[in-house]
XYZ file of C-alpha atoms in Angstrom:
666
model
C 68.325 20.850 -30.205
C 66.170 23.958 -29.850
C 64.348 22.802 -26.722
C 67.528 22.010 -24.696
C 69.033 25.321 -25.735
C 65.947 27.252 -24.608
C 65.991 25.332 -21.341
C 69.624 26.312 -20.676
C 68.967 29.910 -21.724
C 66.112 30.252 -19.248
C 68.255 28.612 -16.611
C 70.879 31.309 -17.201
C 68.234 34.017 -16.810
C 67.213 32.444 -13.548
C 70.759 32.881 -12.244
C 71.285 36.424 -13.592
C 71.476 39.568 -11.433
C 72.974 42.963 -12.129
C 75.475 43.918 -14.789
C 78.843 45.618 -14.212
C 79.512 49.302 -14.528
C 82.533 51.090 -15.974
C 85.010 52.371 -13.402
C 87.924 53.783 -15.382
C 87.598 57.505 -16.119
C 90.428 59.350 -17.867
C 91.959 62.727 -17.142
C 89.574 64.790 -19.211
C 86.611 67.118 -18.922
C 83.090 65.709 -19.244
C 80.474 68.407 -19.774
C 77.591 66.065 -18.953
C 79.046 65.463 -15.478
C 79.397 69.198 -14.923
C 75.989 70.334 -16.176
C 73.960 68.044 -13.937
C 73.009 65.403 -16.513
C 73.965 62.751 -13.952
C 72.604 64.682 -10.971
C 74.261 66.922 -8.426
C 76.692 64.203 -7.330
C 77.820 62.035 -10.276
C 79.371 58.996 -8.624
C 80.901 55.643 -9.405
C 79.602 52.391 -7.955
C 81.540 49.163 -7.674
C 80.756 45.497 -8.210
C 82.994 44.392 -5.336
C 81.893 47.123 -2.879
C 78.205 47.810 -3.566
C 77.804 50.129 -0.549
C 80.665 52.414 -1.589
C 80.403 55.328 -3.992
C 83.044 57.821 -5.056
C 82.844 61.090 -6.988
C 83.385 61.224 -10.733
C 86.172 63.766 -10.490
C 85.974 66.042 -13.502
C 89.182 67.789 -14.578
C 88.809 71.182 -16.205
C 92.549 71.811 -16.142
C 95.450 69.430 -15.681
C 99.215 69.649 -15.357
C 101.573 66.690 -14.770
C 103.017 68.510 -11.758
C 99.840 67.549 -9.891
C 100.804 63.864 -10.148
C 103.196 64.370 -7.237
C 102.714 61.151 -5.264
C 100.250 62.809 -2.897
C 96.663 61.730 -2.341
C 93.543 63.881 -2.024
C 91.646 63.925 1.294
C 88.019 65.082 1.194
C 84.795 64.442 3.082
C 82.003 64.427 0.475
C 78.693 65.083 2.214
C 75.464 66.974 1.707
C 71.887 66.531 0.594
C 72.976 64.443 -2.400
C 74.722 61.674 -0.411
C 73.042 58.890 1.504
C 76.303 57.507 2.898
C 78.841 60.304 3.463
C 82.261 59.701 4.887
C 85.978 60.476 4.712
C 87.463 59.660 1.307
C 90.989 59.327 -0.041
C 91.393 59.864 -3.795
C 94.386 59.116 -6.017
C 96.176 61.495 -8.395
C 93.336 61.156 -10.932
C 90.652 61.727 -8.334
C 89.662 58.032 -8.196
C 88.880 56.310 -4.937
C 91.560 54.791 -2.696
C 89.658 54.484 0.594
C 86.204 55.259 1.919
C 84.292 54.401 5.054
C 80.918 55.516 6.301
C 80.985 56.007 10.078
C 77.305 55.619 10.803
C 75.633 57.471 13.646
C 72.149 58.732 14.423
C 72.943 62.062 12.753
C 73.811 60.731 9.300
C 77.519 60.028 9.758
C 78.803 63.200 8.129
C 82.552 63.676 8.555
C 84.608 66.878 8.678
C 88.241 68.016 8.727
C 89.834 64.854 7.290
C 93.627 65.000 7.234
C 96.907 63.214 7.993
C 98.651 64.209 11.223
C 101.677 63.000 13.168
C 101.318 61.904 16.786
C 104.298 60.529 18.719
C 106.136 59.796 15.478
C 103.263 57.871 13.822
C 101.010 59.024 10.997
C 97.261 59.028 11.682
C 94.112 59.852 9.779
C 92.041 62.307 11.813
C 88.478 63.536 11.322
C 85.340 64.558 13.206
C 81.887 62.992 13.299
C 78.913 63.832 15.478
C 75.787 65.986 15.590
C 75.987 68.820 13.055
C 72.264 69.524 12.929
C 72.750 72.959 14.509
C 74.151 73.913 11.092
C 77.525 75.619 10.971
C 79.085 73.880 13.957
C 78.701 70.636 15.850
C 78.979 68.444 18.904
C 80.938 65.233 18.537
C 84.235 63.367 18.677
C 87.521 63.323 16.789
C 88.806 59.968 15.573
C 92.399 58.920 14.954
C 93.001 55.928 12.639
C 96.315 54.176 12.070
C 97.663 52.941 8.731
C 95.492 49.817 8.991
C 92.395 52.004 9.453
C 91.899 50.892 13.056
C 90.370 53.497 15.366
C 93.182 53.991 17.877
C 92.039 57.149 19.672
C 88.719 58.887 20.194
C 89.422 62.404 21.412
C 86.853 64.527 23.220
C 86.850 67.988 24.724
C 87.628 68.435 28.415
C 85.433 69.804 31.170
C 82.168 68.344 29.927
C 82.219 70.328 26.678
C 81.720 68.773 23.232
C 84.308 68.845 20.464
C 83.283 71.052 17.557
C 83.824 70.050 13.933
C 86.015 72.982 12.856
C 89.466 72.179 14.181
C 91.520 69.320 15.572
C 95.211 70.125 15.229
C 97.918 67.954 16.774
C 101.014 69.838 17.965
C 104.599 68.532 17.967
C 104.293 68.210 21.749
C 101.548 65.581 21.448
C 98.729 67.913 22.414
C 95.597 68.729 20.439
C 93.907 72.057 19.707
C 90.114 71.871 19.432
C 87.245 74.281 18.910
C 83.969 74.095 20.787
C 80.676 76.005 20.858
C 78.635 76.492 24.039
C 75.262 78.142 24.700
C 76.192 80.943 27.097
C 74.177 83.544 28.969
C 75.199 86.986 27.678
C 73.547 90.382 27.165
C 72.266 90.677 23.580
C 69.826 93.567 24.128
C 72.027 96.010 22.169
C 71.309 93.903 19.068
C 67.561 93.285 19.368
C 64.491 93.597 21.546
C 62.905 90.509 23.020
C 59.132 90.087 23.117
C 57.783 86.781 24.402
C 54.272 87.728 23.259
C 55.374 87.723 19.615
C 57.932 84.937 19.982
C 57.464 82.447 22.853
C 61.170 81.511 22.576
C 62.023 84.995 23.822
C 60.812 84.051 27.295
C 64.443 83.088 27.975
C 66.458 85.836 26.250
C 70.126 86.859 26.080
C 72.015 83.777 24.965
C 74.972 83.473 22.595
C 76.895 80.647 21.022
C 80.164 81.358 22.755
C 83.315 79.998 21.135
C 86.084 78.334 23.078
C 89.227 76.501 22.221
C 91.164 74.053 24.324
C 94.597 72.556 24.232
C 94.514 69.086 25.754
C 96.923 66.214 26.265
C 95.755 63.472 23.884
C 97.028 60.614 26.062
C 95.368 61.781 29.292
C 92.678 64.232 28.107
C 94.133 66.722 30.605
C 93.151 70.326 29.923
C 96.270 72.461 29.406
C 94.775 75.745 28.181
C 91.320 77.159 27.534
C 90.195 80.429 25.947
C 86.690 81.881 25.724
C 85.844 84.459 23.056
C 83.392 86.556 25.093
C 86.081 87.164 27.747
C 88.352 88.881 25.228
C 86.335 90.016 22.183
C 83.589 92.644 22.107
C 80.250 91.353 20.834
C 79.956 94.526 18.770
C 82.879 93.380 16.614
C 80.534 91.007 14.804
C 79.309 91.492 11.236
C 76.673 88.781 11.633
C 73.020 89.754 11.790
C 71.240 88.647 14.949
C 67.880 88.268 13.149
C 65.518 86.520 15.600
C 68.209 84.675 17.543
C 69.655 85.394 20.972
C 67.324 83.260 23.088
C 67.978 79.955 24.859
C 66.506 77.862 22.047
C 68.431 79.741 19.351
C 71.558 81.484 20.668
C 73.213 84.286 18.706
C 76.192 82.957 16.702
C 78.348 86.098 16.773
C 82.009 84.967 16.579
C 82.221 81.567 14.813
C 85.726 80.329 15.523
C 86.930 78.017 12.736
C 90.704 77.565 12.943
C 93.489 77.515 15.529
C 97.221 77.116 15.189
C 100.041 77.435 17.708
C 103.451 78.935 16.972
C 106.907 78.317 18.401
C 106.401 81.165 20.901
C 103.471 79.295 22.420
C 100.857 81.775 21.205
C 97.730 80.992 19.180
C 96.445 82.257 15.830
C 92.630 82.209 15.551
C 90.249 82.742 12.642
C 86.756 84.004 13.474
C 84.355 84.038 10.539
C 81.680 86.408 11.829
C 84.089 89.140 12.966
C 86.128 88.988 9.711
C 89.204 88.740 11.924
C 92.454 86.863 12.487
C 93.514 87.172 16.122
C 96.870 86.480 17.770
C 96.371 85.366 21.380
C 98.868 85.055 24.213
C 99.472 81.463 25.221
C 99.958 82.445 28.854
C 97.307 85.075 29.596
C 94.839 84.613 26.726
C 95.088 88.332 25.967
C 94.717 89.546 22.403
C 98.166 90.557 21.122
C 96.929 91.848 17.756
C 94.007 91.567 15.363
C 94.103 91.486 11.565
C 90.897 92.448 9.774
C 87.488 93.280 11.123
C 86.319 96.221 13.202
C 89.228 96.000 15.632
C 91.950 95.688 12.983
C 95.453 96.780 14.042
C 97.197 96.740 10.693
C 97.831 99.361 8.052
C 97.355 97.929 4.579
C 100.344 98.885 2.428
C 98.333 98.262 -0.751
C 94.829 99.011 -1.952
C 93.017 97.392 0.949
C 93.129 93.855 -0.473
C 94.964 92.560 2.603
C 92.262 93.594 5.093
C 89.032 93.397 3.077
C 88.654 89.617 3.468
C 85.268 88.502 4.798
C 83.754 85.357 6.358
C 87.174 83.655 6.063
C 88.514 80.244 7.142
C 91.753 78.385 7.816
C 94.358 80.955 8.928
C 97.912 79.574 9.288
C 101.412 80.833 9.921
C 103.929 79.958 7.196
C 107.718 79.878 7.544
C 109.499 82.889 6.047
C 111.673 80.584 3.914
C 108.694 78.674 2.453
C 108.873 80.626 -0.847
C 112.598 80.737 -1.673
C 112.096 81.665 -5.328
C 109.494 84.394 -5.079
C 109.669 85.950 -1.614
C 112.445 87.713 0.256
C 111.617 88.858 3.789
C 112.498 92.417 4.813
C 115.721 93.166 6.634
C 115.553 92.114 10.264
C 114.914 94.881 12.790
C 115.287 94.559 16.507
C 111.932 94.317 18.211
C 110.005 93.856 14.930
C 108.455 90.568 13.865
C 107.753 89.612 10.239
C 105.328 86.758 9.647
C 103.653 85.125 6.670
C 100.006 84.141 7.078
C 97.721 82.206 4.735
C 93.920 82.129 4.803
C 90.909 81.238 2.685
C 88.772 84.310 2.014
C 85.189 83.157 1.391
C 83.817 86.622 0.536
C 80.342 85.189 1.202
C 78.213 83.878 4.050
C 75.124 81.741 3.470
C 74.343 83.350 0.112
C 75.015 86.766 1.627
C 77.420 88.454 -0.805
C 77.379 91.932 0.716
C 80.963 91.877 1.996
C 84.019 90.761 0.081
C 85.161 90.412 -3.497
C 83.147 88.712 -6.235
C 85.017 85.447 -5.747
C 86.638 83.409 -2.993
C 90.423 83.394 -2.914
C 93.474 82.107 -1.142
C 95.654 84.799 0.404
C 99.344 84.891 1.307
C 99.987 87.923 3.529
C 103.089 89.505 5.045
C 102.632 91.037 8.500
C 105.058 93.188 10.479
C 104.445 94.159 14.105
C 106.328 94.814 17.354
C 107.522 91.680 19.078
C 104.944 90.949 21.803
C 106.295 91.423 25.299
C 105.668 88.632 27.817
C 102.763 89.484 30.046
C 101.583 92.358 27.868
C 98.141 93.521 28.953
C 95.573 93.885 26.192
C 93.008 96.697 26.186
C 89.598 95.916 27.600
C 86.968 94.664 25.139
C 85.313 97.539 23.324
C 88.330 99.841 23.430
C 91.068 100.407 20.864
C 94.335 101.843 22.117
C 96.584 100.324 19.506
C 95.965 102.675 16.578
C 93.868 105.630 15.577
C 91.232 104.776 12.948
C 91.348 106.502 9.584
C 89.427 109.720 9.196
C 86.322 109.363 7.025
C 86.478 111.366 3.818
C 83.705 113.727 2.737
C 82.882 111.607 -0.309
C 82.449 108.400 1.688
C 78.795 108.213 0.676
C 80.042 107.352 -2.819
C 81.986 104.335 -1.586
C 80.585 100.840 -1.777
C 80.346 98.838 1.411
C 83.729 97.152 0.985
C 85.579 100.393 0.272
C 83.880 101.957 3.268
C 84.851 98.997 5.414
C 88.519 99.418 4.450
C 88.327 103.152 5.224
C 86.855 102.448 8.645
C 89.201 99.688 9.767
C 92.527 100.489 8.098
C 95.272 101.128 10.643
C 97.517 104.169 10.585
C 100.461 103.055 12.683
C 103.534 102.017 10.652
C 104.430 99.654 13.482
C 101.704 97.262 12.255
C 101.650 96.712 8.485
C 100.216 94.097 6.161
C 100.465 93.505 2.430
C 99.351 90.881 -0.059
C 102.261 88.752 -1.223
C 100.053 86.704 -3.555
C 96.385 86.026 -4.233
C 95.142 82.704 -5.536
C 92.040 83.397 -7.581
C 89.836 80.553 -8.861
C 89.801 80.300 -12.667
C 85.994 80.072 -12.678
C 85.343 82.782 -10.122
C 83.958 80.353 -7.507
C 82.398 82.125 -4.519
C 81.778 79.795 -1.587
C 79.318 80.802 1.107
C 80.884 78.526 3.708
C 83.848 76.315 4.528
C 87.098 76.136 2.566
C 90.834 75.684 3.041
C 94.272 76.662 1.770
C 97.306 74.400 2.046
C 101.004 74.861 1.280
C 102.512 71.883 -0.596
C 106.331 71.969 -0.207
C 108.425 70.984 -3.221
C 112.118 70.149 -3.555
C 114.570 72.340 -1.598
C 115.127 75.681 -3.268
C 111.778 75.677 -5.067
C 108.533 77.430 -4.221
C 105.655 75.328 -2.944
C 102.417 74.654 -4.754
C 99.183 75.945 -3.257
C 96.144 73.694 -2.848
C 92.756 75.325 -2.290
C 89.476 73.604 -1.436
C 86.239 75.542 -1.890
C 84.152 74.048 0.898
C 80.467 74.366 0.080
C 81.254 74.076 -3.628
C 82.757 70.783 -4.809
C 85.931 72.210 -6.332
C 89.640 71.979 -5.579
C 92.449 73.783 -7.400
C 96.231 73.563 -7.374
C 98.133 76.812 -8.030
C 101.717 77.731 -8.763
C 103.254 80.130 -6.241
C 102.652 83.039 -8.628
C 98.888 82.412 -8.574
C 98.685 80.528 -11.883
C 96.080 77.716 -11.759
C 97.666 74.387 -12.713
C 95.016 71.770 -11.980
C 91.334 72.418 -11.445
C 88.785 69.710 -10.619
C 85.099 69.400 -9.801
C 83.824 66.472 -7.717
C 80.190 67.515 -8.074
C 78.131 69.179 -10.772
C 78.308 72.961 -11.091
C 74.527 72.925 -10.672
C 75.159 71.945 -7.033
C 77.163 75.075 -6.214
C 75.880 77.072 -3.257
C 73.136 74.491 -2.660
C 74.802 72.114 -0.201
C 74.108 68.981 -2.251
C 77.788 68.014 -2.359
C 80.472 69.703 -0.276
C 83.612 69.069 1.767
C 84.531 71.232 4.753
C 88.203 71.224 3.773
C 90.333 69.525 1.112
C 93.941 68.441 1.549
C 96.799 66.598 -0.153
C 99.156 64.322 1.803
C 101.401 61.311 1.374
C 99.797 58.228 2.938
C 100.536 54.530 3.120
C 97.469 52.380 3.799
C 97.921 48.758 4.902
C 94.473 47.205 5.407
C 94.056 44.169 7.648
C 91.407 42.828 5.277
C 92.033 41.152 1.926
C 91.086 42.296 -1.580
C 87.444 41.823 -2.546
C 86.754 39.607 -5.591
C 83.587 39.065 -7.604
C 82.447 37.787 -10.984
C 79.941 39.329 -13.354
C 76.601 37.597 -13.743
C 77.398 36.559 -17.287
C 80.698 35.023 -16.127
C 82.549 37.287 -18.544
C 84.542 39.437 -16.078
C 86.074 38.962 -12.657
C 86.443 42.104 -10.516
C 88.835 43.056 -7.731
C 89.292 45.999 -5.363
C 91.118 46.583 -2.100
C 89.658 49.430 -0.080
C 92.446 51.486 1.493
C 95.468 49.722 -0.027
C 97.934 52.249 -1.434
C 100.885 50.000 -2.327
C 99.316 47.799 -5.022
C 101.250 47.975 -8.289
C 99.824 44.915 -10.084
C 96.904 42.534 -9.925
C 97.527 38.873 -10.766
C 94.667 36.539 -11.661
C 95.308 32.918 -10.653
C 93.222 29.802 -11.398
C 93.000 26.256 -10.117
C 91.070 23.068 -10.934
C 90.794 22.191 -7.253
C 90.591 24.358 -4.168
C 94.193 23.614 -3.150
C 97.626 25.248 -3.338
C 98.321 24.429 -6.964
C 97.599 27.909 -8.342
C 98.620 29.006 -11.817
C 98.958 32.601 -13.027
C 96.690 33.214 -15.998
C 96.729 37.037 -16.346
C 98.071 40.208 -14.785
C 97.559 43.953 -15.145
C 98.797 47.201 -13.621
C 96.603 48.692 -10.929
C 94.626 51.626 -12.325
C 91.748 53.002 -10.283
C 89.812 51.583 -7.366
C 88.339 48.522 -9.102
C 89.921 46.393 -11.845
C 88.484 43.584 -13.925
C 89.817 40.704 -15.993
C 87.973 39.394 -19.051
C 87.829 35.664 -18.520
C 87.588 34.873 -22.215
C 90.985 36.494 -22.749
C 92.622 35.419 -19.503
C 93.221 31.752 -20.264
C 91.178 30.485 -17.332
C 89.239 28.171 -19.617
C 86.977 26.031 -17.512
C 89.069 26.151 -14.327
C 86.582 26.351 -11.504
C 88.475 28.258 -8.791
C 89.892 31.792 -9.126
C 91.692 34.238 -6.891
C 93.508 37.562 -7.336
C 96.834 38.510 -5.777
C 98.072 42.064 -5.089
C 101.741 42.733 -5.838
C 103.907 45.685 -4.808
C 106.324 47.547 -7.088
C 109.018 44.930 -6.475
C 106.710 42.076 -7.427
C 106.209 40.808 -3.891
C 102.860 39.718 -2.500
C 101.528 42.375 -0.152
C 100.510 41.372 3.391
C 96.833 40.321 3.314
C 97.075 40.758 -0.458
C 95.464 37.472 -1.558
C 91.738 37.558 -2.154
C 89.238 34.953 -1.085
C 88.818 32.029 -3.503
C 86.055 32.490 -6.057
C 84.179 29.294 -6.907
C 82.829 29.631 -10.447
C 80.415 26.813 -9.854
C 79.547 23.166 -10.349
C 78.995 23.344 -14.098
C 82.369 24.914 -14.775
C 84.055 21.869 -13.283
C 81.866 18.945 -14.385
C 80.593 20.033 -17.804
C 83.528 21.932 -19.301
C 82.673 21.391 -22.984
C 79.055 22.333 -22.460
C 80.041 25.378 -20.464
C 82.630 26.470 -22.980
C 80.661 25.900 -26.174
C 76.954 25.150 -25.866
C 75.322 27.243 -23.113
C 75.464 30.867 -22.041
C 78.659 31.583 -20.148
C 76.871 32.918 -17.073
C 75.967 29.339 -16.159
C 79.570 28.458 -15.468
C 79.528 30.301 -12.153
C 76.534 28.344 -10.844
C 76.958 26.083 -7.837
C 75.394 22.624 -7.793
C 72.732 23.801 -5.346
C 71.741 26.722 -7.572
C 71.533 24.518 -10.627
C 69.470 21.911 -8.760
C 66.900 24.337 -7.408
C 66.621 26.235 -10.687
C 66.027 22.938 -12.519
C 63.388 22.021 -9.936
C 61.729 25.411 -10.405
C 61.718 25.124 -14.202
C 60.474 21.515 -14.214
C 57.725 22.388 -11.737
C 56.687 25.326 -13.865
C 56.619 23.193 -16.983
C 54.495 20.567 -15.224
C 52.005 23.174 -14.010
C 51.709 24.612 -17.506
C 51.318 21.143 -19.012
C 48.648 20.132 -16.503
C 46.719 23.369 -16.999
C 46.795 22.923 -20.770
C 45.713 19.283 -20.529
C 42.752 20.169 -18.346
C 41.848 22.993 -20.677
C 41.644 20.507 -23.558
C 39.499 18.209 -21.449
C 37.149 21.013 -20.607
C 36.833 21.823 -24.299
C 35.847 18.223 -25.001
C 33.243 18.236 -22.248
C 35.315 16.116 -19.864
C 35.782 18.323 -16.820
C 36.849 15.376 -14.622
C 39.902 14.229 -16.560
C 42.037 12.278 -14.131
C 45.672 12.897 -13.493
C 48.141 11.650 -16.131
C 45.365 9.963 -18.284
C 45.445 10.430 -22.048
C 42.939 7.775 -23.084
C 39.273 8.299 -23.891
C 38.940 10.762 -26.715
C 42.725 11.004 -26.871
C 45.006 13.979 -27.340
C 44.125 16.122 -30.331
C 45.243 19.413 -31.827
C 43.159 22.448 -31.014
C 42.180 22.683 -34.682
C 40.553 19.253 -34.387
C 38.352 20.141 -31.459
C 34.747 20.906 -32.357
C 33.413 23.838 -30.448
């Protein structure tokens, strides 16, 4: 019996491939994931989707309030990822949907979110050429609930859509950023010498920032604004270094967010001027500026409302958004009160000169005179809106941030700003680039939660409205921070219903012990049902079921009652027990031996053989028999050579006969 068993064992090895991997993390902290034991980007792989990876989300802090029915939207990318792309994660941080949108520039995606267009929910994100570093040239994609690309939106007028912003308005228009090399005098920042630097032969170029509002359906340009027409180049805090020529324009403004209010005006965030700017939607004139060298506002506190630096993602927030914790001031005729949120990086490309020692989310209250229609703004380089603070005699004792506040703080009580709340990361994360802050509304009468993504550093945190951290997660190792190995431009939470047009993927482990299932993008699966059949027909019988938990599930065949049934499939059920559209997997054929040799399969040979098809078994048997024959023939000829008979004919055992090696005289 030993020889047949060894034969079957080697046959099983012939059919073997890779083994399965665990895919069911729990809500807990894993120090090995955080300290880089598994690399900068610890990730899960999947038996049913071998080209997909997802982050091993590591929870440092957890509160049940974060299981709110919303999904996480991130775009993991960086040096540590071969196949980046937009990703949806569930409440535990496990994968729901991923797709790599390949292009010649690596397929990195940015600004992944859910937006409403003409009453329908879409996934929107940018891909394109981001090799310039810090901005890009590409296209925005809009995907429907079945993950079909329905719209590809580009900038108007021959410009290229930048990666920073694509915001759909209630009117069905889109706001987009763009960067353009633009001829502009930079000689006040540096001297150009073509003898020392050949690139300086064509000097005086900037990366000028524009934004457009376009009609999505027609791509008609409705409004365009150019930074250099309205903002003085000297407002920048960014060092020119050796840039400013045609090959390497000076990036002085760095527009990274746009939003439009009910008055038709625009709120802009410019990273390199440390400023939030309110722009007229009719003339393009600057109505007011918060922060930076041209700041209009008097800080009612200690300077914390105007000392932000290198910021991102400025948004208006409704005055009634915080019903429990915020009461707006009494209304005054001709005075506006607004709430604004932003993400304060306090760092720029490992430059930590300006800002606090950590990045933070900010909720600010602004008051200012109601802008008059057609108001004319002062010319760039002038400041007629307030008198700057007088510099004290002991200013040399101030650090750079205190000095900045002294220099820019407004004095007019007509323009005031104060911090309503700061949202400080529990670990003191300081992100040199990117980042976001999102308001998550709760039930009526309750304050929202605050969701902050830390951009360059793979962290997102949910806060209570009073600034208390509730849930804090890493989706990359802390050893990757500030390196760019794993990052996401922004992070969001949204409700989303995904209805893929494809069916669940099914696969079996190489030892025929487990059967796996996943359904990329499906959000409505409540249960998986394993069904089996003796024939590939409609007579399917349920043999096991389990609740959906995570991206990929598996059934242990030994415990599922499938026995030696050859054909398997898995069905996806919704919460009401109904079969979801496209929710039946392809049929898995466990193989010829599972059907024709059930007792042998079940009791006498390794279980991995049961998945083998007849063709696989046949060719493996041929390979093994051929190998045995070659070994036999080589051994036979070796014995003949030992006996001095080098010309032993094929298949002849006569003559001196077959003898043991111990009987051969040397």
